Amino acid sequence: MKLLAALLVGLASLWASPALATDRAHAIALFEEARAAEARLELAEAARLYAASGAMDPSSPVAGRAADRLRWLELRSEGGYRPLARWMQAERDPALRRDPTALAELEAYAAELGPGRVRTELRLLCARVRLDAMGDPARAGALLADVAADADADVVQRRLALTQLAELERDRGGDLAWARAVLRFGELSPLPVRQEASRVQRRPWLRAVAWALLVLQGLVGLLAAARLRRRGELAHSFRPAHAAFSAWLGGAGALLAWAHGAPSVAPFVWLGALSLSIAVAARLWAAAPGRLGRVAAVRVALGLAAVGAAGFSALDWSDPRYLETLWL
Amino acid sequence: MSGRAAPARRPGPGERDPSPARASQTTARLGAIAAWSGLAFVVAYAVLRLAAAAFYPEPNPAIIVSQESVAYFQRLAVSGYVAGMVALALWSVPAERVSLDRSLPTAVWVAFAAIVLQAVVVP
């Protein structure tokens, strides 16, 4: 039975194959003609030939590629393919990389175009040339920002432009400039990138506040020390327990971190040193004569804030990446 | 002659008070510090165990070939670190603020509840 079925299938294919082979050859020839037309920038003709190739033999080896090219061309068919032809010509033209006037003309042409993918592609091309060949990151950034801000552009192209713009800004102005660029077009970036940008933008403020708190605590401690010294009580204001606590906080913490295989013990060392200075300043403040020693609530509040600032600074000075684990 | 004994001179700043009352106070203070730090150790262990189970689940021991450290000993070490901090922090505050009779009984119940909760939830 199986032998009979195989015989029938063989006979059918022998009968059908001459017609199929003719269609397939014709479809392949049309595909090659379409490619040649595309190379000559006769894009409307290329689209027609790609469509004809696919229709002639949908199962030919070139049918998939023909359909892909047709779809690609149709997505960029605005203006009767003229803007697309201009863009493709510019892509191939090495003189554009050396000719600022031609590049400026191309930018002006892109600015006059209506919404569509080709306008975006042209702007991305101009930005690339401005950056790589002309060394003009400011103008490249402006073009990329135009693409990212273009509500009519394809969202993938807008994201691509934003990624390039953010990296460009990072090269020019560091992480803060990168974060500013990301947050300027926040809706285009994934949530983790936006969160990271927010953290990067917030960090200088936190750093400034931490510094201010630590300096303020230190200044008050120095003021209190001066008053205690005038009364001859400075030496009795220190307690060995403060040094022991800070040594434990920094030393034992560093030992634990080392034993657990942490890449660095620096945060604990900083924390121990800072906590000692805060504890000494707070103790001097508490022992200070006059009104200074009586504002206990302010002293406690500033002391607690300074402890938080010390923790932040210990991580920040060691490696700011530690702060990311704390959402700072 | 009033017959009254002259009041004992209070030690000046930085001077040690050698009286028996002072020694007794020191013993009580050390006891309170030890009790508080012991409770801190228990609470820290329970919190670490619960937090690790909730946020950093341990891998199946059957599929681990070797590991650099044992989580149990890590938790003990970190709990000891916290207890040491509490002890030294209490040592640095004035003696009259560290006592056994005020909030320590409540703290004992808190520590007991924490360790029981941990034992029930994550044995």
Short mmCIF file of C-alpha atoms in Angstrom, two decimals:
data_model
loop_
_atom_site.label_atom_id
_atom_site.label_comp_id
_atom_site.label_asym_id
_atom_site.label_seq_id
_atom_site.Cartn_x
_atom_site.Cartn_y
_atom_site.Cartn_z
CA MET A 1 0.00 0.00 0.00
CA LYS A 2 2.78 2.38 0.94
CA LEU A 3 4.59 1.50 -2.25
CA LEU A 4 1.51 2.39 -4.30
CA ALA A 5 1.12 5.76 -2.56
CA ALA A 6 4.75 6.64 -3.17
CA LEU A 7 4.36 5.69 -6.82
CA LEU A 8 1.32 7.95 -7.18
CA VAL A 9 3.06 10.91 -5.53
CA GLY A 10 6.07 10.45 -7.81
CA LEU A 11 3.89 10.39 -10.92
CA ALA A 12 2.01 13.53 -9.80
CA SER A 13 5.20 15.44 -9.20
CA LEU A 14 6.56 14.42 -12.58
CA TRP A 15 3.41 15.76 -14.21
CA ALA A 16 3.37 19.04 -12.22
CA SER A 17 7.05 19.92 -12.02
CA PRO A 18 7.56 21.58 -15.44
CA ALA A 19 4.88 24.24 -14.71
CA LEU A 20 6.14 24.79 -11.17
CA ALA A 21 9.72 25.12 -12.34
CA THR A 22 8.75 27.75 -14.89
CA ASP A 23 6.86 29.87 -12.31
CA ARG A 24 9.72 29.56 -9.84
CA ALA A 25 12.30 30.63 -12.38
CA HIS A 26 10.10 33.54 -13.36
CA ALA A 27 9.62 34.58 -9.72
CA ILE A 28 13.38 34.48 -9.12
CA ALA A 29 13.99 36.54 -12.24
CA LEU A 30 11.45 39.14 -11.08
CA PHE A 31 13.12 39.28 -7.68
CA GLU A 32 16.49 39.93 -9.30
CA GLU A 33 14.95 42.65 -11.48
CA ALA A 34 13.41 44.22 -8.35
CA ARG A 35 16.79 44.25 -6.63
CA ALA A 36 18.35 45.91 -9.64
CA ALA A 37 15.59 48.53 -9.72
CA GLU A 38 16.13 49.18 -6.01
CA ALA A 39 19.85 49.61 -6.65
CA ARG A 40 19.03 52.17 -9.36
CA LEU A 41 16.74 53.90 -6.80
CA GLU A 42 13.68 53.24 -8.96
CA LEU A 43 11.80 52.33 -5.84
CA ALA A 44 8.19 52.33 -7.10
CA GLU A 45 9.23 49.92 -9.84
CA ALA A 46 11.13 47.81 -7.32
CA ALA A 47 8.04 47.56 -5.12
CA ARG A 48 5.92 46.49 -8.10
CA LEU A 49 8.44 43.81 -9.08
CA TYR A 50 8.77 42.45 -5.53
CA ALA A 51 4.99 42.12 -5.36
CA ALA A 52 4.90 40.37 -8.76
CA SER A 53 7.66 37.97 -7.72
CA GLY A 54 5.78 36.93 -4.60
CA ALA A 55 2.52 36.53 -6.48
CA MET A 56 4.14 34.42 -9.23
CA ASP A 57 5.33 31.71 -6.83
CA PRO A 58 4.56 32.17 -3.13
CA SER A 59 6.65 29.09 -2.30
CA SER A 60 9.79 30.11 -4.16
CA PRO A 61 13.06 30.48 -2.21
CA VAL A 62 12.97 34.29 -2.73
CA ALA A 63 9.30 34.77 -1.79
CA GLY A 64 10.09 35.56 1.85
CA ARG A 65 12.78 38.09 1.00
CA ALA A 66 10.56 39.67 -1.65
CA ALA A 67 7.76 40.09 0.90
CA ASP A 68 10.20 41.60 3.43
CA ARG A 69 11.58 44.11 0.92
CA LEU A 70 8.11 45.03 -0.28
CA ARG A 71 6.95 45.66 3.26
CA TRP A 72 10.09 47.70 4.02
CA LEU A 73 9.54 49.85 0.94
CA GLU A 74 5.83 50.34 1.58
CA LEU A 75 6.51 51.54 5.12
CA ARG A 76 8.71 54.28 3.60
CA SER A 77 6.59 55.14 0.59
CA GLU A 78 5.69 58.68 1.64
CA GLY A 79 6.13 61.31 -1.06
CA GLY A 80 6.02 58.70 -3.83
CA TYR A 81 9.33 57.20 -2.71
CA ARG A 82 11.24 60.40 -3.51
CA PRO A 83 12.34 61.06 0.12
CA LEU A 84 13.35 57.41 0.45
CA ALA A 85 15.41 57.63 -2.74
CA ARG A 86 17.11 60.74 -1.38
CA TRP A 87 17.89 59.02 1.89
CA MET A 88 19.26 55.90 0.19
CA GLN A 89 21.40 58.05 -2.10
CA ALA A 90 22.75 59.96 0.89
CA GLU A 91 23.54 56.71 2.71
CA ARG A 92 25.68 55.59 -0.24
CA ASP A 93 27.36 58.95 -0.87
CA PRO A 94 30.79 59.14 0.77
CA ALA A 95 31.08 62.82 -0.20
CA LEU A 96 28.37 63.67 2.33
CA ARG A 97 30.84 62.86 5.13
CA ARG A 98 33.17 65.58 3.87
CA ASP A 99 30.75 68.24 2.71
CA PRO A 100 29.09 70.33 5.45
CA THR A 101 27.03 72.21 2.87
CA ALA A 102 25.52 69.03 1.45
CA LEU A 103 24.83 67.81 4.98
CA ALA A 104 23.13 71.07 5.89
CA GLU A 105 20.99 70.81 2.74
CA LEU A 106 20.02 67.27 3.69
CA GLU A 107 19.05 68.42 7.18
CA ALA A 108 16.94 71.22 5.71
CA TYR A 109 15.30 68.73 3.35
CA ALA A 110 14.49 66.45 6.30
CA ALA A 111 13.01 69.35 8.22
CA GLU A 112 10.65 70.11 5.35
CA LEU A 113 9.37 66.54 5.08
CA GLY A 114 6.07 65.51 6.57
CA PRO A 115 5.75 62.84 9.27
CA GLY A 116 7.05 59.41 8.34
CA ARG A 117 9.86 56.97 8.74
CA VAL A 118 12.06 58.54 6.09
CA ARG A 119 12.17 61.88 7.92
CA THR A 120 13.34 60.03 11.00
CA GLU A 121 15.89 57.96 9.07
CA LEU A 122 17.28 61.10 7.45
CA ARG A 123 17.66 62.81 10.82
CA LEU A 124 19.38 59.76 12.28
CA LEU A 125 21.75 59.67 9.29
CA CYS A 126 22.54 63.37 9.64
CA ALA A 127 23.15 62.93 13.37
CA ARG A 128 25.52 60.04 12.70
CA VAL A 129 27.48 62.03 10.12
CA ARG A 130 27.57 65.10 12.37
CA LEU A 131 28.97 63.02 15.19
CA ASP A 132 31.32 60.61 13.43
CA ALA A 133 32.59 62.59 10.45
CA MET A 134 32.13 66.25 11.40
CA GLY A 135 32.84 66.04 15.15
CA ASP A 136 29.80 68.15 15.98
CA PRO A 137 28.12 66.46 18.97
CA ALA A 138 25.97 69.50 19.79
CA ARG A 139 24.23 69.45 16.42
CA ALA A 140 24.07 65.63 16.49
CA GLY A 141 22.39 65.83 19.89
CA ALA A 142 19.85 68.34 18.60
CA LEU A 143 18.95 66.04 15.69
CA LEU A 144 18.62 63.03 17.96
CA ALA A 145 16.45 65.07 20.33
CA ASP A 146 14.24 66.00 17.35
CA VAL A 147 13.73 62.31 16.61
CA ALA A 148 13.07 61.41 20.24
CA ALA A 149 10.53 64.22 20.51
CA ASP A 150 8.79 63.35 17.22
CA ALA A 151 5.44 61.92 18.30
CA ASP A 152 4.74 60.80 14.72
CA ALA A 153 7.94 58.76 14.47
CA ASP A 154 8.15 55.03 15.02
CA VAL A 155 8.63 54.29 18.72
CA VAL A 156 11.56 51.94 18.05
CA GLN A 157 13.37 54.69 16.15
CA ARG A 158 12.58 57.19 18.92
CA ARG A 159 14.04 54.80 21.49
CA LEU A 160 17.11 54.28 19.35
CA ALA A 161 17.56 58.04 19.06
CA LEU A 162 17.13 58.48 22.81
CA THR A 163 19.67 55.77 23.58
CA GLN A 164 22.20 57.42 21.26
CA LEU A 165 21.40 60.87 22.67
CA ALA A 166 21.80 59.67 26.26
CA GLU A 167 25.15 58.03 25.52
CA LEU A 168 26.28 61.15 23.67
CA GLU A 169 25.32 63.29 26.65
CA ARG A 170 27.15 60.90 28.99
CA ASP A 171 30.31 61.32 26.92
CA ARG A 172 29.93 65.09 26.98
CA GLY A 173 28.72 65.74 30.50
CA GLY A 174 28.95 62.56 32.56
CA ASP A 175 26.26 60.52 34.27
CA LEU A 176 24.21 63.54 35.27
CA ALA A 177 23.86 64.67 31.64
CA TRP A 178 22.90 61.10 30.72
CA ALA A 179 20.19 61.08 33.37
CA ARG A 180 18.88 64.46 32.25
CA ALA A 181 18.58 63.22 28.67
CA VAL A 182 16.80 60.02 29.73
CA LEU A 183 14.31 61.85 31.93
CA ARG A 184 13.68 64.50 29.27
CA PHE A 185 11.94 61.80 27.22
CA GLY A 186 11.04 59.58 30.13
CA GLU A 187 8.17 57.75 28.48
CA LEU A 188 10.52 56.21 25.91
CA SER A 189 12.79 54.45 28.37
CA PRO A 190 12.04 51.25 30.29
CA LEU A 191 11.14 51.73 33.95
CA PRO A 192 14.48 50.44 35.35
CA VAL A 193 16.40 52.93 33.17
CA ARG A 194 14.14 55.77 34.31
CA GLN A 195 14.60 54.74 37.94
CA GLU A 196 18.36 54.62 37.48
CA ALA A 197 18.29 58.07 35.85
CA SER A 198 16.23 59.43 38.74
CA ARG A 199 18.70 58.03 41.21
CA VAL A 200 21.65 59.52 39.32
CA GLN A 201 19.92 62.90 39.20
CA ARG A 202 19.01 62.77 42.90
CA ARG A 203 22.44 61.68 44.09
CA PRO A 204 24.23 65.08 43.90
CA TRP A 205 21.50 66.58 46.08
CA LEU A 206 21.80 63.79 48.61
CA ARG A 207 25.58 64.16 48.50
CA ALA A 208 25.31 67.89 49.20
CA VAL A 209 22.85 67.35 52.05
CA ALA A 210 25.07 64.65 53.57
CA TRP A 211 28.09 66.93 53.38
CA ALA A 212 26.16 69.82 54.91
CA LEU A 213 24.95 67.67 57.81
CA LEU A 214 28.40 66.27 58.54
CA VAL A 215 30.04 69.70 58.34
CA LEU A 216 27.33 71.24 60.54
CA GLN A 217 27.73 68.52 63.15
CA GLY A 218 31.50 69.01 63.06
CA LEU A 219 31.25 72.79 63.41
CA VAL A 220 28.90 72.55 66.37
CA GLY A 221 31.28 70.03 67.93
CA LEU A 222 34.21 72.41 67.44
CA LEU A 223 32.21 75.31 68.94
CA ALA A 224 31.30 73.17 71.95
CA ALA A 225 34.91 72.04 72.31
CA ALA A 226 36.08 75.65 72.35
CA ARG A 227 33.62 76.53 75.13
CA LEU A 228 34.51 73.45 77.16
CA ARG A 229 38.19 74.22 76.76
CA ARG A 230 37.72 77.72 78.16
CA ARG A 231 36.16 76.13 81.26
CA GLY A 232 38.84 73.44 81.49
CA GLU A 233 36.34 70.59 81.00
CA LEU A 234 37.30 69.48 77.54
CA ALA A 235 39.41 66.49 78.63
CA HIS A 236 36.54 65.02 80.71
CA SER A 237 34.06 65.17 77.84
CA PHE A 238 35.47 62.23 75.90
CA ARG A 239 34.36 58.70 76.64
CA PRO A 240 36.32 55.63 75.63
CA ALA A 241 33.00 53.93 74.90
CA HIS A 242 32.56 56.17 71.83
CA ALA A 243 35.86 55.03 70.40
CA ALA A 244 35.05 51.41 71.27
CA PHE A 245 31.64 51.65 69.57
CA SER A 246 33.11 53.16 66.42
CA ALA A 247 35.95 50.64 66.37
CA TRP A 248 33.42 47.83 66.65
CA LEU A 249 31.15 49.36 64.01
CA GLY A 250 34.00 49.79 61.54
CA GLY A 251 36.40 47.03 62.53
CA ALA A 252 34.02 44.17 63.23
CA GLY A 253 31.88 45.20 60.28
CA ALA A 254 34.89 45.17 57.98
CA LEU A 255 35.92 41.78 59.34
CA LEU A 256 32.44 40.39 58.70
CA ALA A 257 32.37 41.83 55.20
CA TRP A 258 35.79 40.35 54.49
CA ALA A 259 34.75 36.95 55.86
CA HIS A 260 31.63 37.01 53.69
CA GLY A 261 33.72 37.69 50.60
CA ALA A 262 32.64 41.31 50.08
CA PRO A 263 34.63 43.05 47.32
CA SER A 264 35.56 45.92 49.63
CA VAL A 265 35.59 46.65 53.34
CA ALA A 266 35.98 50.40 52.76
CA PRO A 267 32.34 51.29 53.60
CA PHE A 268 32.75 49.93 57.13
CA VAL A 269 36.07 51.70 57.62
CA TRP A 270 34.50 55.00 56.56
CA LEU A 271 31.45 54.33 58.71
CA GLY A 272 33.58 53.67 61.78
CA ALA A 273 35.60 56.86 61.28
CA LEU A 274 32.55 59.02 60.62
CA SER A 275 30.56 57.56 63.51
CA LEU A 276 33.45 58.36 65.87
CA SER A 277 33.52 61.99 64.78
CA ILE A 278 29.73 62.26 65.08
CA ALA A 279 29.69 60.65 68.53
CA VAL A 280 32.48 62.91 69.79
CA ALA A 281 30.78 66.01 68.39
CA ALA A 282 27.45 65.01 69.91
CA ARG A 283 29.07 64.32 73.26
CA LEU A 284 30.86 67.69 73.26
CA TRP A 285 27.64 69.39 72.30
CA ALA A 286 25.76 67.70 75.16
CA ALA A 287 28.43 68.73 77.64
CA ALA A 288 28.73 72.30 76.36
CA PRO A 289 27.83 75.05 78.81
CA GLY A 290 25.11 77.62 78.24
CA ARG A 291 22.26 77.50 75.78
CA LEU A 292 24.20 75.32 73.36
CA GLY A 293 24.05 72.34 75.69
CA ARG A 294 20.36 72.74 76.41
CA VAL A 295 18.90 72.25 72.94
CA ALA A 296 18.69 68.49 73.35
CA ALA A 297 15.99 67.91 70.72
CA VAL A 298 17.99 69.71 68.05
CA ARG A 299 21.13 67.84 69.09
CA VAL A 300 19.42 64.46 68.83
CA ALA A 301 17.77 65.32 65.52
CA LEU A 302 21.01 66.57 63.98
CA GLY A 303 22.90 63.60 65.39
CA LEU A 304 20.48 61.10 63.83
CA ALA A 305 20.54 62.97 60.53
CA ALA A 306 24.33 62.99 60.64
CA VAL A 307 24.37 59.22 61.22
CA GLY A 308 22.24 58.79 58.08
CA ALA A 309 24.57 61.14 56.23
CA ALA A 310 27.55 59.12 57.44
CA GLY A 311 26.02 55.90 56.13
CA PHE A 312 25.31 57.48 52.77
CA SER A 313 28.77 59.02 52.53
CA ALA A 314 30.51 55.79 53.58
CA LEU A 315 28.87 53.97 50.67
CA ASP A 316 29.27 56.88 48.27
CA TRP A 317 32.96 57.37 48.95
CA SER A 318 33.67 53.65 48.72
CA ASP A 319 31.71 52.86 45.57
CA PRO A 320 28.49 54.67 44.54
CA ARG A 321 27.18 51.39 43.09
CA TYR A 322 26.50 50.26 46.66
CA LEU A 323 23.87 52.99 46.86
CA GLU A 324 21.88 51.40 44.05
CA THR A 325 21.07 48.43 46.26
CA LEU A 326 19.44 50.88 48.69
CA TRP A 327 17.54 52.74 45.95
CA LEU A 328 19.65 55.85 46.51
CA MET B 1 28.44 68.54 117.52
CA SER B 2 25.65 67.34 115.39
CA GLY B 3 26.73 63.66 115.43
CA ARG B 4 26.18 63.38 111.71
CA ALA B 5 28.88 61.89 109.58
CA ALA B 6 30.30 64.23 107.04
CA PRO B 7 28.78 63.53 103.58
CA ALA B 8 31.07 61.64 101.26
CA ARG B 9 32.80 63.86 98.75
CA ARG B 10 31.44 63.32 95.24
CA PRO B 11 34.18 62.41 92.79
CA GLY B 12 35.09 65.18 90.42
CA PRO B 13 35.00 64.87 86.66
CA GLY B 14 37.31 62.11 85.52
CA GLU B 15 37.85 60.76 89.00
CA ARG B 16 36.93 57.16 89.86
CA ASP B 17 34.54 56.43 92.72
CA PRO B 18 35.95 53.44 94.67
CA SER B 19 32.92 52.99 96.96
CA PRO B 20 31.05 49.64 97.24
CA ALA B 21 27.87 51.35 95.99
CA ARG B 22 29.70 52.37 92.88
CA ALA B 23 30.93 48.77 92.34
CA SER B 24 27.39 47.48 92.75
CA GLN B 25 26.12 50.02 90.23
CA THR B 26 28.77 48.93 87.77
CA THR B 27 27.80 45.29 88.18
CA ALA B 28 24.13 46.12 87.63
CA ARG B 29 25.00 48.18 84.61
CA LEU B 30 27.08 45.42 83.09
CA GLY B 31 24.26 42.99 83.76
CA ALA B 32 21.77 45.24 82.04
CA ILE B 33 24.08 45.72 79.10
CA ALA B 34 24.59 41.96 78.80
CA ALA B 35 20.84 41.36 78.98
CA TRP B 36 20.04 43.97 76.37
CA SER B 37 22.73 42.80 73.99
CA GLY B 38 21.61 39.20 74.44
CA LEU B 39 18.07 40.19 73.53
CA ALA B 40 19.41 42.15 70.57
CA PHE B 41 21.26 39.02 69.45
CA VAL B 42 18.07 36.94 69.55
CA VAL B 43 15.96 39.55 67.77
CA ALA B 44 18.65 40.17 65.15
CA TYR B 45 18.90 36.45 64.42
CA ALA B 46 15.13 36.09 64.05
CA VAL B 47 14.90 39.15 61.82
CA LEU B 48 17.81 38.00 59.64
CA ARG B 49 16.37 34.52 59.27
CA LEU B 50 12.90 35.82 58.39
CA ALA B 51 14.25 38.46 56.01
CA ALA B 52 16.51 35.96 54.28
CA ALA B 53 13.64 33.52 53.86
CA ALA B 54 11.37 36.25 52.49
CA PHE B 55 13.77 38.08 50.17
CA TYR B 56 16.78 35.82 49.55
CA PRO B 57 15.56 32.22 49.47
CA GLU B 58 18.35 29.71 49.92
CA PRO B 59 19.03 27.25 47.10
CA ASN B 60 18.26 23.58 47.50
CA PRO B 61 21.23 22.03 49.39
CA ALA B 62 20.88 18.87 47.27
CA ILE B 63 22.00 20.70 44.13
CA ILE B 64 24.91 22.56 45.68
CA VAL B 65 28.32 21.00 45.20
CA SER B 66 30.12 23.32 47.58
CA GLN B 67 29.64 26.70 49.14
CA GLU B 68 31.99 29.22 50.64
CA SER B 69 30.03 29.92 53.79
CA VAL B 70 27.13 28.56 55.77
CA ALA B 71 24.18 30.90 56.10
CA TYR B 72 23.53 29.81 59.67
CA PHE B 73 26.98 30.91 60.83
CA GLN B 74 26.71 34.09 58.82
CA ARG B 75 23.49 34.95 60.64
CA LEU B 76 25.11 34.16 63.97
CA ALA B 77 28.04 36.42 63.11
CA VAL B 78 25.81 39.32 62.03
CA SER B 79 23.63 38.87 65.12
CA GLY B 80 26.75 39.00 67.25
CA TYR B 81 27.78 42.16 65.46
CA VAL B 82 24.43 43.79 66.22
CA ALA B 83 24.56 42.62 69.84
CA GLY B 84 28.05 44.09 70.18
CA MET B 85 26.83 47.38 68.81
CA VAL B 86 23.98 47.47 71.31
CA ALA B 87 26.31 46.63 74.19
CA LEU B 88 28.81 49.34 73.28
CA ALA B 89 26.08 51.88 72.59
CA LEU B 90 24.62 51.21 76.05
CA TRP B 91 28.06 51.45 77.61
CA SER B 92 28.44 54.91 76.13
CA VAL B 93 25.19 56.29 77.59
CA PRO B 94 24.98 57.41 81.23
CA ALA B 95 24.60 54.56 83.73
CA GLU B 96 21.27 55.73 85.11
CA ARG B 97 19.65 55.30 81.71
CA VAL B 98 20.55 51.63 81.52
CA SER B 99 18.45 49.55 83.87
CA LEU B 100 16.93 46.11 84.17
CA ASP B 101 13.61 47.13 85.64
CA ARG B 102 12.00 49.46 83.09
CA SER B 103 11.54 48.21 79.55
CA LEU B 104 13.66 45.06 79.72
CA PRO B 105 10.69 42.74 80.57
CA THR B 106 8.87 44.00 77.50
CA ALA B 107 11.99 43.50 75.44
CA VAL B 108 12.25 39.91 76.68
CA TRP B 109 8.73 39.24 75.43
CA VAL B 110 9.52 40.90 72.10
CA ALA B 111 12.62 38.76 71.66
CA PHE B 112 10.72 35.63 72.67
CA ALA B 113 7.92 36.41 70.20
CA ALA B 114 10.44 37.11 67.43
CA ILE B 115 12.33 33.86 67.86
CA VAL B 116 9.12 31.82 68.20
CA LEU B 117 7.71 33.45 65.07
CA GLN B 118 10.92 32.68 63.22
CA ALA B 119 10.93 29.08 64.47
CA VAL B 120 7.34 28.58 63.33
CA VAL B 121 7.58 30.34 59.96
CA VAL B 122 11.11 29.29 58.99
CA PRO B 123 12.17 26.36 61.17
#
